[in-house]
Tab-separated table of C-alpha atoms in Angstrom:
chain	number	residue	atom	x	y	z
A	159	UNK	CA	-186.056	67.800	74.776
A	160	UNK	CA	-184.577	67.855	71.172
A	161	UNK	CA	-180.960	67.539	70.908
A	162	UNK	CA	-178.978	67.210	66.876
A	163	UNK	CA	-176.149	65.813	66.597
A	164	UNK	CA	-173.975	64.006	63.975
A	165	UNK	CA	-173.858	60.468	63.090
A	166	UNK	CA	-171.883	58.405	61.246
A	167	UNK	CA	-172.029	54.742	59.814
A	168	UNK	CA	-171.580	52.126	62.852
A	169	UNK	CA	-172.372	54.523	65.502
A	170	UNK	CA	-174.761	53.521	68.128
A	171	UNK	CA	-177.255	55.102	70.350
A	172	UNK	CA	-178.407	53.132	73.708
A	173	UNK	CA	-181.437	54.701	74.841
A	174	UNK	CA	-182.826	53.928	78.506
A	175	UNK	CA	-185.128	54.783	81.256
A	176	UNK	CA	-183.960	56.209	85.337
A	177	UNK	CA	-185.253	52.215	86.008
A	178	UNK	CA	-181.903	50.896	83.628
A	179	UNK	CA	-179.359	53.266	84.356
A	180	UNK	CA	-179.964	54.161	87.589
A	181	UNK	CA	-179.309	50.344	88.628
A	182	UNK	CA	-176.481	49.273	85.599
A	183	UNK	CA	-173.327	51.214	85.545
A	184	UNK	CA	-171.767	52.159	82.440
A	185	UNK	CA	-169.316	49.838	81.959
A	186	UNK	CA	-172.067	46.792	82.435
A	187	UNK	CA	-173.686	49.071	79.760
A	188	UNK	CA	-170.742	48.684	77.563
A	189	UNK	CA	-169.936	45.244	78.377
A	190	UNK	CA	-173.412	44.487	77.297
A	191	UNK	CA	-173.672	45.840	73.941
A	192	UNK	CA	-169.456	44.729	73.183
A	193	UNK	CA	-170.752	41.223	74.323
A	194	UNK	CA	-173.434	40.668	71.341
A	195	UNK	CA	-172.310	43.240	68.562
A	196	UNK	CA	-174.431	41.281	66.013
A	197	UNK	CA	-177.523	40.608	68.265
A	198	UNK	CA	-178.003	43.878	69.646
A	199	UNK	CA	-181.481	42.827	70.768
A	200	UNK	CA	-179.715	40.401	72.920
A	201	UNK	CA	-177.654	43.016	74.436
A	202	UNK	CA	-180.648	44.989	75.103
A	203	UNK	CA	-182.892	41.948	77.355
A	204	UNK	CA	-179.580	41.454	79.184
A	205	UNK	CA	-179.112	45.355	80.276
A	206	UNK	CA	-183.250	45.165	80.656
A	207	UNK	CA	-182.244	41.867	82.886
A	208	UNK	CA	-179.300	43.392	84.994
A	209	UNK	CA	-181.236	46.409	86.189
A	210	UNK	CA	-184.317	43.743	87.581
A	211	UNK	CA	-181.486	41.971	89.737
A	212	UNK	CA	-180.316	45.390	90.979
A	213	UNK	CA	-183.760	45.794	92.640
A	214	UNK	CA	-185.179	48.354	90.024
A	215	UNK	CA	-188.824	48.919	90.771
A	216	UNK	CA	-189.098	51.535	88.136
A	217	UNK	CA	-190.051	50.934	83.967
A	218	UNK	CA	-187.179	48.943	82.644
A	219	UNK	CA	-187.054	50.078	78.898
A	220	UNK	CA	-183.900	50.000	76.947
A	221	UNK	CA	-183.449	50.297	72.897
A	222	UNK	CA	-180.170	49.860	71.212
A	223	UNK	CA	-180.027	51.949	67.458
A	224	UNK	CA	-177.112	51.120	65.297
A	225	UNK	CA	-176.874	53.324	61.782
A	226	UNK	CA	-175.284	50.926	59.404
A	227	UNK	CA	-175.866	53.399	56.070
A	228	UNK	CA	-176.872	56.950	56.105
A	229	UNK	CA	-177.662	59.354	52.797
A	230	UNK	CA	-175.400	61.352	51.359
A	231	UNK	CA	-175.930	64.953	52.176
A	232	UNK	CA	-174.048	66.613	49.340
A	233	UNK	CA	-176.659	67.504	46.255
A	234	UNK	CA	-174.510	64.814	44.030
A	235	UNK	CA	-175.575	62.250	46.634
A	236	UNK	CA	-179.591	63.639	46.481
A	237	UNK	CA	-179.261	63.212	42.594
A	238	UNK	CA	-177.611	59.926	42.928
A	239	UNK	CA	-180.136	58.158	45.119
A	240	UNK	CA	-182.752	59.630	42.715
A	241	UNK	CA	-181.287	58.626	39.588
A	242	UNK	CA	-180.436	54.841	41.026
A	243	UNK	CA	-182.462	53.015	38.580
A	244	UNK	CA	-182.300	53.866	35.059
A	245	UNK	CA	-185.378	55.176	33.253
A	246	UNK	CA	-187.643	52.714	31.525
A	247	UNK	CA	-187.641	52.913	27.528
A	248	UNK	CA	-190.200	53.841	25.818
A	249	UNK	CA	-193.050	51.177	26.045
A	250	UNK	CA	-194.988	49.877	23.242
A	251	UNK	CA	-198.348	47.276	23.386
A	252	UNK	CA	-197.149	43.474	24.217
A	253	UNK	CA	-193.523	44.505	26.026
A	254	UNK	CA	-193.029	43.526	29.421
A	255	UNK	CA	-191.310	45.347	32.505
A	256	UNK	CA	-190.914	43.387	35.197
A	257	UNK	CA	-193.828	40.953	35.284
A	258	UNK	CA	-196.238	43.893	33.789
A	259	UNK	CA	-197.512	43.716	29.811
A	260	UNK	CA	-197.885	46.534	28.646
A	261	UNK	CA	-201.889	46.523	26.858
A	262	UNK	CA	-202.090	50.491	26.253
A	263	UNK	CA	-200.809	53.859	26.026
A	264	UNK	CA	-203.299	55.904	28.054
A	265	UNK	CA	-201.885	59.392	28.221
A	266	UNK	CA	-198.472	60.984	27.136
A	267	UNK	CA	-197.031	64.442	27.859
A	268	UNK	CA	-193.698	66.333	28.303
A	269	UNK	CA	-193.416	65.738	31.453
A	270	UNK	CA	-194.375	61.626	31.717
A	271	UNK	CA	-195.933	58.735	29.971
A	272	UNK	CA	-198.730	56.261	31.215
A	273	UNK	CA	-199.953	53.022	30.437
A	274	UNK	CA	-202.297	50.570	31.086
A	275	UNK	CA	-200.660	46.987	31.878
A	276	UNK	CA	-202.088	43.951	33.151
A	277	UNK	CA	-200.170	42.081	35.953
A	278	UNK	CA	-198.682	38.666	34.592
A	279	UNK	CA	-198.869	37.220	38.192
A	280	UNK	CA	-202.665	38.456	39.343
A	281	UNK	CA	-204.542	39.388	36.410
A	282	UNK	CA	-205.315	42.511	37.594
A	283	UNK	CA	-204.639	45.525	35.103
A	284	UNK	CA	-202.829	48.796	36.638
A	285	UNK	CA	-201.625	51.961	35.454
A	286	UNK	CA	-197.983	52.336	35.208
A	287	UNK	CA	-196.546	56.095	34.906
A	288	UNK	CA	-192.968	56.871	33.713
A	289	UNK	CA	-191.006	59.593	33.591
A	290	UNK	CA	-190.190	61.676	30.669
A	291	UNK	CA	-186.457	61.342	29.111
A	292	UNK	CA	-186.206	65.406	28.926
A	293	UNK	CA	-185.681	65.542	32.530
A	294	UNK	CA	-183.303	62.727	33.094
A	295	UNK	CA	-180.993	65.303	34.349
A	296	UNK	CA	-183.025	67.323	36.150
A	297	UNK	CA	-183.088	66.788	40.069
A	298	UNK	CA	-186.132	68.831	41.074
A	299	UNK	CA	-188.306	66.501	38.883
A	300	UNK	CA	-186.885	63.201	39.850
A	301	UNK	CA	-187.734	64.857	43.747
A	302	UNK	CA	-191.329	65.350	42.862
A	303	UNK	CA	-191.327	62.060	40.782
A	304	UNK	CA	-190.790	59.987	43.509
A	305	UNK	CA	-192.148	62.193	46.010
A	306	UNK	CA	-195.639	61.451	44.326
A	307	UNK	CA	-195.536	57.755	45.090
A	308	UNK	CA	-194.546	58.031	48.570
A	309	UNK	CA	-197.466	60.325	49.356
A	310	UNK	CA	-199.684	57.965	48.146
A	311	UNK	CA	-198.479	54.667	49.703
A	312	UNK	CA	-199.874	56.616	52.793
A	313	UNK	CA	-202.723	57.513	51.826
A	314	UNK	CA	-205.866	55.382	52.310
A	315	UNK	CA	-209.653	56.371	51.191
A	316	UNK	CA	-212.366	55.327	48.545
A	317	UNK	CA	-211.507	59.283	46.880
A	318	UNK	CA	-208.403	59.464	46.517
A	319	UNK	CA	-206.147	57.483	43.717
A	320	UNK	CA	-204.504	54.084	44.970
A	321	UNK	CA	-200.705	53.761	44.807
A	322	UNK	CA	-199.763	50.321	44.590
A	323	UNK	CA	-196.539	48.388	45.924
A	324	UNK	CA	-195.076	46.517	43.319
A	325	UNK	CA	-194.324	42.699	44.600
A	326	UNK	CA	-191.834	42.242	42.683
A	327	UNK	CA	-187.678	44.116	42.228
A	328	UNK	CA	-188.279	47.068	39.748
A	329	UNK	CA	-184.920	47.392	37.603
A	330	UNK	CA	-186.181	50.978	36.491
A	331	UNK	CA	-187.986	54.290	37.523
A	332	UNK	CA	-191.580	54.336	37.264
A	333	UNK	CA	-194.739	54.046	39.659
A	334	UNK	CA	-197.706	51.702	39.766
A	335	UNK	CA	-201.208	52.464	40.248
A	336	UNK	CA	-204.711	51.142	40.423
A	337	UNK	CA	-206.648	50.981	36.608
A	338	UNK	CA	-209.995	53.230	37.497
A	339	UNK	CA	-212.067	52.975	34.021
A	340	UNK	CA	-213.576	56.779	34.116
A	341	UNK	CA	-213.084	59.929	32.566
A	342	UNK	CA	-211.311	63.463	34.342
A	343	UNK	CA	-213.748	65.767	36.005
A	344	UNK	CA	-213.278	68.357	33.102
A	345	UNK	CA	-214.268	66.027	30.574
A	346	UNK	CA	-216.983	65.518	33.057
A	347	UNK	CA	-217.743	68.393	33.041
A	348	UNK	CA	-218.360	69.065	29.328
A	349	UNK	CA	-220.508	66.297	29.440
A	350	UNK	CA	-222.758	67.476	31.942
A	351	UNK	CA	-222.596	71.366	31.706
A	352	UNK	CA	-225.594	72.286	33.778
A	353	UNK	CA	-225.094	69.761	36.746
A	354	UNK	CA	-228.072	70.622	39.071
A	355	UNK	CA	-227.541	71.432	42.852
A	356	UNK	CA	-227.470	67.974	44.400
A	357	UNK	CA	-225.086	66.271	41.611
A	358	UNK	CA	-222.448	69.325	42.573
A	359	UNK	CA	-222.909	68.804	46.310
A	360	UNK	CA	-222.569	64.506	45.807
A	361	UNK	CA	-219.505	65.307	43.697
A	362	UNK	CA	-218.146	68.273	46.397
A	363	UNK	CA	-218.534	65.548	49.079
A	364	UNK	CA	-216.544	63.350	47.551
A	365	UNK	CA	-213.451	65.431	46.733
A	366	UNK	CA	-214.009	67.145	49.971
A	367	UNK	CA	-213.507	63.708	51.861
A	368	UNK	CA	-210.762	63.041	49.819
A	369	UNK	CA	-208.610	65.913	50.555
A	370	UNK	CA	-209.622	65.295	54.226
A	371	UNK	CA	-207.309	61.817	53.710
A	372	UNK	CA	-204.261	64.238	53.167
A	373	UNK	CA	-205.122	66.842	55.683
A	374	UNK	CA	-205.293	63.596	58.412
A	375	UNK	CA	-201.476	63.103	57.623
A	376	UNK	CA	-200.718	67.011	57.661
A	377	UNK	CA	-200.416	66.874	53.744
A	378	UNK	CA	-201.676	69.949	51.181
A	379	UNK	CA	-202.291	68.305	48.091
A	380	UNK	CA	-201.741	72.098	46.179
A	381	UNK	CA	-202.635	70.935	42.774
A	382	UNK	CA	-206.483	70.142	43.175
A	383	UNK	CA	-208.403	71.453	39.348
A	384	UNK	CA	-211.002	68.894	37.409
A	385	UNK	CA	-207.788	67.730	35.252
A	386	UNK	CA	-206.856	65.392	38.964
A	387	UNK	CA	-209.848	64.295	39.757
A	388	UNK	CA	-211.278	60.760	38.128
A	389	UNK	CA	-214.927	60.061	38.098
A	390	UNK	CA	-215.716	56.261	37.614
A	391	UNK	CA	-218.608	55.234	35.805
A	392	UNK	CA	-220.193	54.468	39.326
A	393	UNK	CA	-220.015	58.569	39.722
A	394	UNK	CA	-216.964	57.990	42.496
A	395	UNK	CA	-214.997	60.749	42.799
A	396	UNK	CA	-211.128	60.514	43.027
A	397	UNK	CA	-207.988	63.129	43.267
A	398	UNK	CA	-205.131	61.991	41.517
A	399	UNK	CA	-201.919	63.124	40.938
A	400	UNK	CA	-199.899	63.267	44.231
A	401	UNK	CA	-196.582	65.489	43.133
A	402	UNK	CA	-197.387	68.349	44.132
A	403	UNK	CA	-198.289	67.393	47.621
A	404	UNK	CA	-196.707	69.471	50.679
A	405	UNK	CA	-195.836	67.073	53.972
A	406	UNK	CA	-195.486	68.805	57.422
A	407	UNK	CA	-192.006	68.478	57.830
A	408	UNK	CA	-190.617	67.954	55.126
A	409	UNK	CA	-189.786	71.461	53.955
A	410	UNK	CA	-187.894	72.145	56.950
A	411	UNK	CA	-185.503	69.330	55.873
A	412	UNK	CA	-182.246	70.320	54.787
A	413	UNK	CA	-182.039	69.681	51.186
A	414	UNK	CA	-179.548	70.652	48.192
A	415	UNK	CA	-182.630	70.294	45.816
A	416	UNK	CA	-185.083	73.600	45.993
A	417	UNK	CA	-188.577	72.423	45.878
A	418	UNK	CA	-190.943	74.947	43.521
A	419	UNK	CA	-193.286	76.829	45.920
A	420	UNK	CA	-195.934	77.165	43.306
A	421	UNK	CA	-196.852	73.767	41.806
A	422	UNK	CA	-200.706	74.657	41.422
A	423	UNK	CA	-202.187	75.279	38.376
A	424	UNK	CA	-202.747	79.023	38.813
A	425	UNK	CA	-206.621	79.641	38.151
A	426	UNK	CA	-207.084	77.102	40.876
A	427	UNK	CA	-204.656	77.866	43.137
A	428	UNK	CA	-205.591	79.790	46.620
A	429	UNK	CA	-204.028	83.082	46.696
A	430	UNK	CA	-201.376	82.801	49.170
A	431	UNK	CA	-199.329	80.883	47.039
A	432	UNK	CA	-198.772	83.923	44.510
A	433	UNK	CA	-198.293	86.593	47.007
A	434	UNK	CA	-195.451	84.009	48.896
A	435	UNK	CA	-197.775	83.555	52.015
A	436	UNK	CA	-197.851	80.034	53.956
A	437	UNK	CA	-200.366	77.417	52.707
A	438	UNK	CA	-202.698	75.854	54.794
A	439	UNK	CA	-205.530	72.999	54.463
A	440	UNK	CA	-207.625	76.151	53.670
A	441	UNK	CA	-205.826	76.774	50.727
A	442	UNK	CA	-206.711	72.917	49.420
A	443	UNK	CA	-210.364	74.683	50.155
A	444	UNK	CA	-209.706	77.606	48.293
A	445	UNK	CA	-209.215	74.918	44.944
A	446	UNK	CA	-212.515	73.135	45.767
A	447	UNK	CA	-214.384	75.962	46.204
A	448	UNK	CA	-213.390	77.291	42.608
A	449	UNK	CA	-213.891	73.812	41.554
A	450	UNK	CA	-217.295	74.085	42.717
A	451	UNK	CA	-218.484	77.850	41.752
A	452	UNK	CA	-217.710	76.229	37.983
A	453	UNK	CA	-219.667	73.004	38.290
A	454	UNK	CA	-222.586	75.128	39.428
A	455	UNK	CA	-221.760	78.441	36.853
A	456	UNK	CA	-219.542	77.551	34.144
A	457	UNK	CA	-217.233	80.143	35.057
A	458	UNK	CA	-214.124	81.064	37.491
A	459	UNK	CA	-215.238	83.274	40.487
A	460	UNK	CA	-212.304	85.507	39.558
A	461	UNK	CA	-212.404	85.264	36.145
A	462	UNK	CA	-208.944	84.302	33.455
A	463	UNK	CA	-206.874	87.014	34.532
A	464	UNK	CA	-205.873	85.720	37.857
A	465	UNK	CA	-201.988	85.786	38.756
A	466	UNK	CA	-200.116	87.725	41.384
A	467	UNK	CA	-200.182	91.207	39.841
A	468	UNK	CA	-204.484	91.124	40.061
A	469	UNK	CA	-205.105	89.156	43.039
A	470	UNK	CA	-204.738	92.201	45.194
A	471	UNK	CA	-207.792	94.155	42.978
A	472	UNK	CA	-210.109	91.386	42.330
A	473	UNK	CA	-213.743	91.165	43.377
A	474	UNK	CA	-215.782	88.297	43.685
A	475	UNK	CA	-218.705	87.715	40.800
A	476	UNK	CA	-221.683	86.517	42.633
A	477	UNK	CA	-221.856	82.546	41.454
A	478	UNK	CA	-226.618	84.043	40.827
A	479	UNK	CA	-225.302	86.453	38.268
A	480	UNK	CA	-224.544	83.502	36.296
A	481	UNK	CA	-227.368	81.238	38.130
A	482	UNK	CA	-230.027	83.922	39.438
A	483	UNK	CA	-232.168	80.663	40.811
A	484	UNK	CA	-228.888	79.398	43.072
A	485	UNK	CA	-229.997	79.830	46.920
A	486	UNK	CA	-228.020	83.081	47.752
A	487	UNK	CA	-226.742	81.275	50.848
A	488	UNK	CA	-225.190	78.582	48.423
A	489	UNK	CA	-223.376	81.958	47.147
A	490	UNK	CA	-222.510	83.162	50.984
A	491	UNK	CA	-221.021	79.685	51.533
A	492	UNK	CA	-219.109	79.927	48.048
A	493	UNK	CA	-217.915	83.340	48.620
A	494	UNK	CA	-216.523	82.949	52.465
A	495	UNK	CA	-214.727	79.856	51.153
A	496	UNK	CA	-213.100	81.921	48.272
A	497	UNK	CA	-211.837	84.775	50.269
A	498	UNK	CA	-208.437	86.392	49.465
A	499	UNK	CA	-207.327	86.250	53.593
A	500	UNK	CA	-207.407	82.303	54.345
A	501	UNK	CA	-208.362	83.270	58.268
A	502	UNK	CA	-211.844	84.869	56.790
A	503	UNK	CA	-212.613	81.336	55.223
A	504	UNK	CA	-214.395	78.079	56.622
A	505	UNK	CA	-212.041	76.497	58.843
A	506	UNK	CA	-212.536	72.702	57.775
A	507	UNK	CA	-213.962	71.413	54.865
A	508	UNK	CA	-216.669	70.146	56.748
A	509	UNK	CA	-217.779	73.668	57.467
A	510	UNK	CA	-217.526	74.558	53.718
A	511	UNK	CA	-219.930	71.384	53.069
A	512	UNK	CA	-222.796	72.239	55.980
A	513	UNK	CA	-222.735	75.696	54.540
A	514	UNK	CA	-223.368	74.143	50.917
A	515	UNK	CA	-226.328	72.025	52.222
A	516	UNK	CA	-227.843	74.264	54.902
A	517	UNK	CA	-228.441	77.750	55.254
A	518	UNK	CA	-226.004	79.087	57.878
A	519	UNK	CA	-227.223	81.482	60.005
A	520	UNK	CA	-224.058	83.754	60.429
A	521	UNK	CA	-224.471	84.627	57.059
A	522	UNK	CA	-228.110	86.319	57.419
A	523	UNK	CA	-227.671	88.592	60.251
A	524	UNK	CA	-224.143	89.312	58.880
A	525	UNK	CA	-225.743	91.107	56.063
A	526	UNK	CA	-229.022	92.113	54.170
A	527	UNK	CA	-228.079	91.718	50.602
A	528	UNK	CA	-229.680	94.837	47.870
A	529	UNK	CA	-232.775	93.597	46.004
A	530	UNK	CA	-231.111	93.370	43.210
A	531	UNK	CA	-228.961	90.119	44.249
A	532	UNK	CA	-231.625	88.836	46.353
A	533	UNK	CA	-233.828	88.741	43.170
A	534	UNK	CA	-232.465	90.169	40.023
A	535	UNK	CA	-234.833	89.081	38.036
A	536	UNK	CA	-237.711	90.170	39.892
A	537	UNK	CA	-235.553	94.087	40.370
A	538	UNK	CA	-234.824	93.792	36.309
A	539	UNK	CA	-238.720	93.227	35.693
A	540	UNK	CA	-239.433	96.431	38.035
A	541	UNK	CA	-237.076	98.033	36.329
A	542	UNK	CA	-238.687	98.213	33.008
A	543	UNK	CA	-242.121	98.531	34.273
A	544	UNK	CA	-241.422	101.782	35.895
A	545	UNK	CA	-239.484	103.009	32.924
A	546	UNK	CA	-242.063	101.691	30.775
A	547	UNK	CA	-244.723	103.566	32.571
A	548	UNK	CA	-242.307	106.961	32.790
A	549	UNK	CA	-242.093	106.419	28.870
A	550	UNK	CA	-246.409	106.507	28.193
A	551	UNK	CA	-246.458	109.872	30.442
A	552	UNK	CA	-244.054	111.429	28.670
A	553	UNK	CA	-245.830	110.764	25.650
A	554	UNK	CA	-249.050	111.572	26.796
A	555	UNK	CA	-247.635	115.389	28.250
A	556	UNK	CA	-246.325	115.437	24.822
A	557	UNK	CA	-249.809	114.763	23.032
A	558	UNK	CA	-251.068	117.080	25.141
A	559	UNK	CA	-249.161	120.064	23.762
């Protein structure tokens, strides 16, 4: 049963099974609890101990909640608790913040800075990210600011970014990460434009297992593209960039900030989220299968012009037009995956992968495809023989005349 009602500061909740208050009567429940007001613990062995001398042979559980602070509810008191610490200045080489120096700027942008610091007490270099002045006002991205670090405090896997707890009192605003020497997947990609079969289904893996971290805690991550996702000079795989995450839950939390719906970057982002649908762990899918129809083509499966206004009239470009020596399964598995209805895609990631490494089945008797996508080349090459040969017996009637 699910019951919501107010609270206020110093009120208390006594919570107890049939076996306690079947056998303790309400005043010795009072009595308790007025008895040790400090040492509510107390209070709570000595109900636990009353209902055993009454004879109860049932489970003797009792817990004893007190609320001594509670957030404000008003969107003043949202900003407020957001805006408690001041943001940090802007950090230069050799300046300290709270037992970090500061060795590097790595990356700056509008929206946040990020350095590389080395921690005076360990040794061990991080990543600190700040937030950007211009939006020292702005509520929504102080939310999603500190949003990102508590989605990745909870997250634990070899793919996805560490967030690290600082061990010491921050006086200002910022978040603290693991130092991964590497380079984005897009720069990655540049590098390597022609990645063969096996490198894109190693690298798929890894992202794939990554977003299965967040899908194990009932989080979207909603941003996935190459621009948050690190590969190490090992070739590890890792997402980055947590702000954009959805939590179960959380949206259904009354709230005086409005939290954007569309935080993707659009030519990644599954199409639900521009036609207003609800997002799934198939729409994290979505991304990664567009991540991976570009490892293996160079292109988008859906081209530039991708926003809410096409979505509704787009085709998909078969990933062997661009790659006519791709297995055409490998282009079943990409094109199920990257399907405008979510419910006509894999249902788990792990699906998505066993389709990218074996041929499935369902996808042969579904369909015969036309020669000319089961072997273009081949159908091309026809092609211009028979025309070729049309071509001489024309001629030929024609010399004949």
């Amino acid at each position: 049963q699910l019951r919501r009602v107010p609270v206020e500061v110093g009120d208390l909740f006594l919570f107890t099974t049939d076996g306690v208050h079947e056998y303790v009567s309400d005043q010795a429940l009072i009595a308790a609890i007025q008895a040790h007001p400090d040492h509510l613990d107390r209070a709570a062995r000595e109900i636990a101990t009353r209902a055993l001398h009454a004879g109860s042979p049932d489970n003797v559980s009792c817990q004893i909640m007190r609320f001594d602070a509670l957030p404000q509810t008003d969107a003043q008191g949202w900003f407020d608790q957001l805006t408690e610490k001041p943001f940090p200045p802007e950090l230069d080489p050799g300046m300290r913040i709270d037992g970090y120096r500061i060795i590097r700027a790595l990356y700056a942008s509008a929206r946040s800075q990020v350095y590389l610091a080395v921690d005076e007490d360990s040794g061990v270099q991080v990543v600190i990210k700040t937030p950007s002045v211009n939006y020292q006002d702005d509520p929504v991205y102080l939310d999603l600011f500190t949003h990102e670090e508590w989605v990745g405090k909870r997250l634990h896997s070899p793919h996805v970014l560490r967030v690290i707890e600082p061990s010491r009192p921050r006086q200002f605003l910022y978040t603290v990460s693991e130092y991964i020497a590497g380079e984005t997947l897009r720069q990655w990609m540049h590098g390597h434009p022609q990645p063969d079969l096996h490198r894109v289904r190693d690298l798929v893996g890894q992202i794939a297992r990554g977003l299965m971290a967040f899908h194990r805690l009932e989080m979207i991550h909603q941003d996935l593209k190459p621009e948050n996702i690190l590969i190490d000079a090992d070739g590890t795989a890792r997402i980055i960039d947590f702000g954009s995450t959805k939590i179960a839950g959380v949206e259904e939390i009354t709230s005086p900030i409005q939290r954007l719906t569309l935080l993707g970057t659009r030519l990644y982002t599954a199409p639900e989220y521009l036609l207003g649908e609800p997002c799934s762990s198939r729409s994290d899918l979505f991304s990664l299968a567009v991540i991976t129809y570009e490892l293996l083509t160079g292109h988008l499966p859906y081209g530039e012009h991708y926003d809410e206004t096409t979505i509704r009239r787009l085709t998909y470009t078969p990933a062997r037009q661009w790659v006519p020596d791709l297995p055409l399964w490998v282009d079943w598995a990409l094109e199920k995956a990257l399907k405008r209805n979510p419910e006509l895609r894999q249902a788990e990631l792990s699906e998505f992968l066993h389709d990218l490494t074996e041929p499935n089945p369902a996808f042969v008797t579904a369909r015969r495809p036309p020669i000319l996508a089961r072997d273009p080349v081949a159908t091309w090459r026809g092609l211009f023989i028979i025309s070729a040969l049309g071509n001489l017996a024309l001629l030929f009637l024609i010399s004949r005349l």
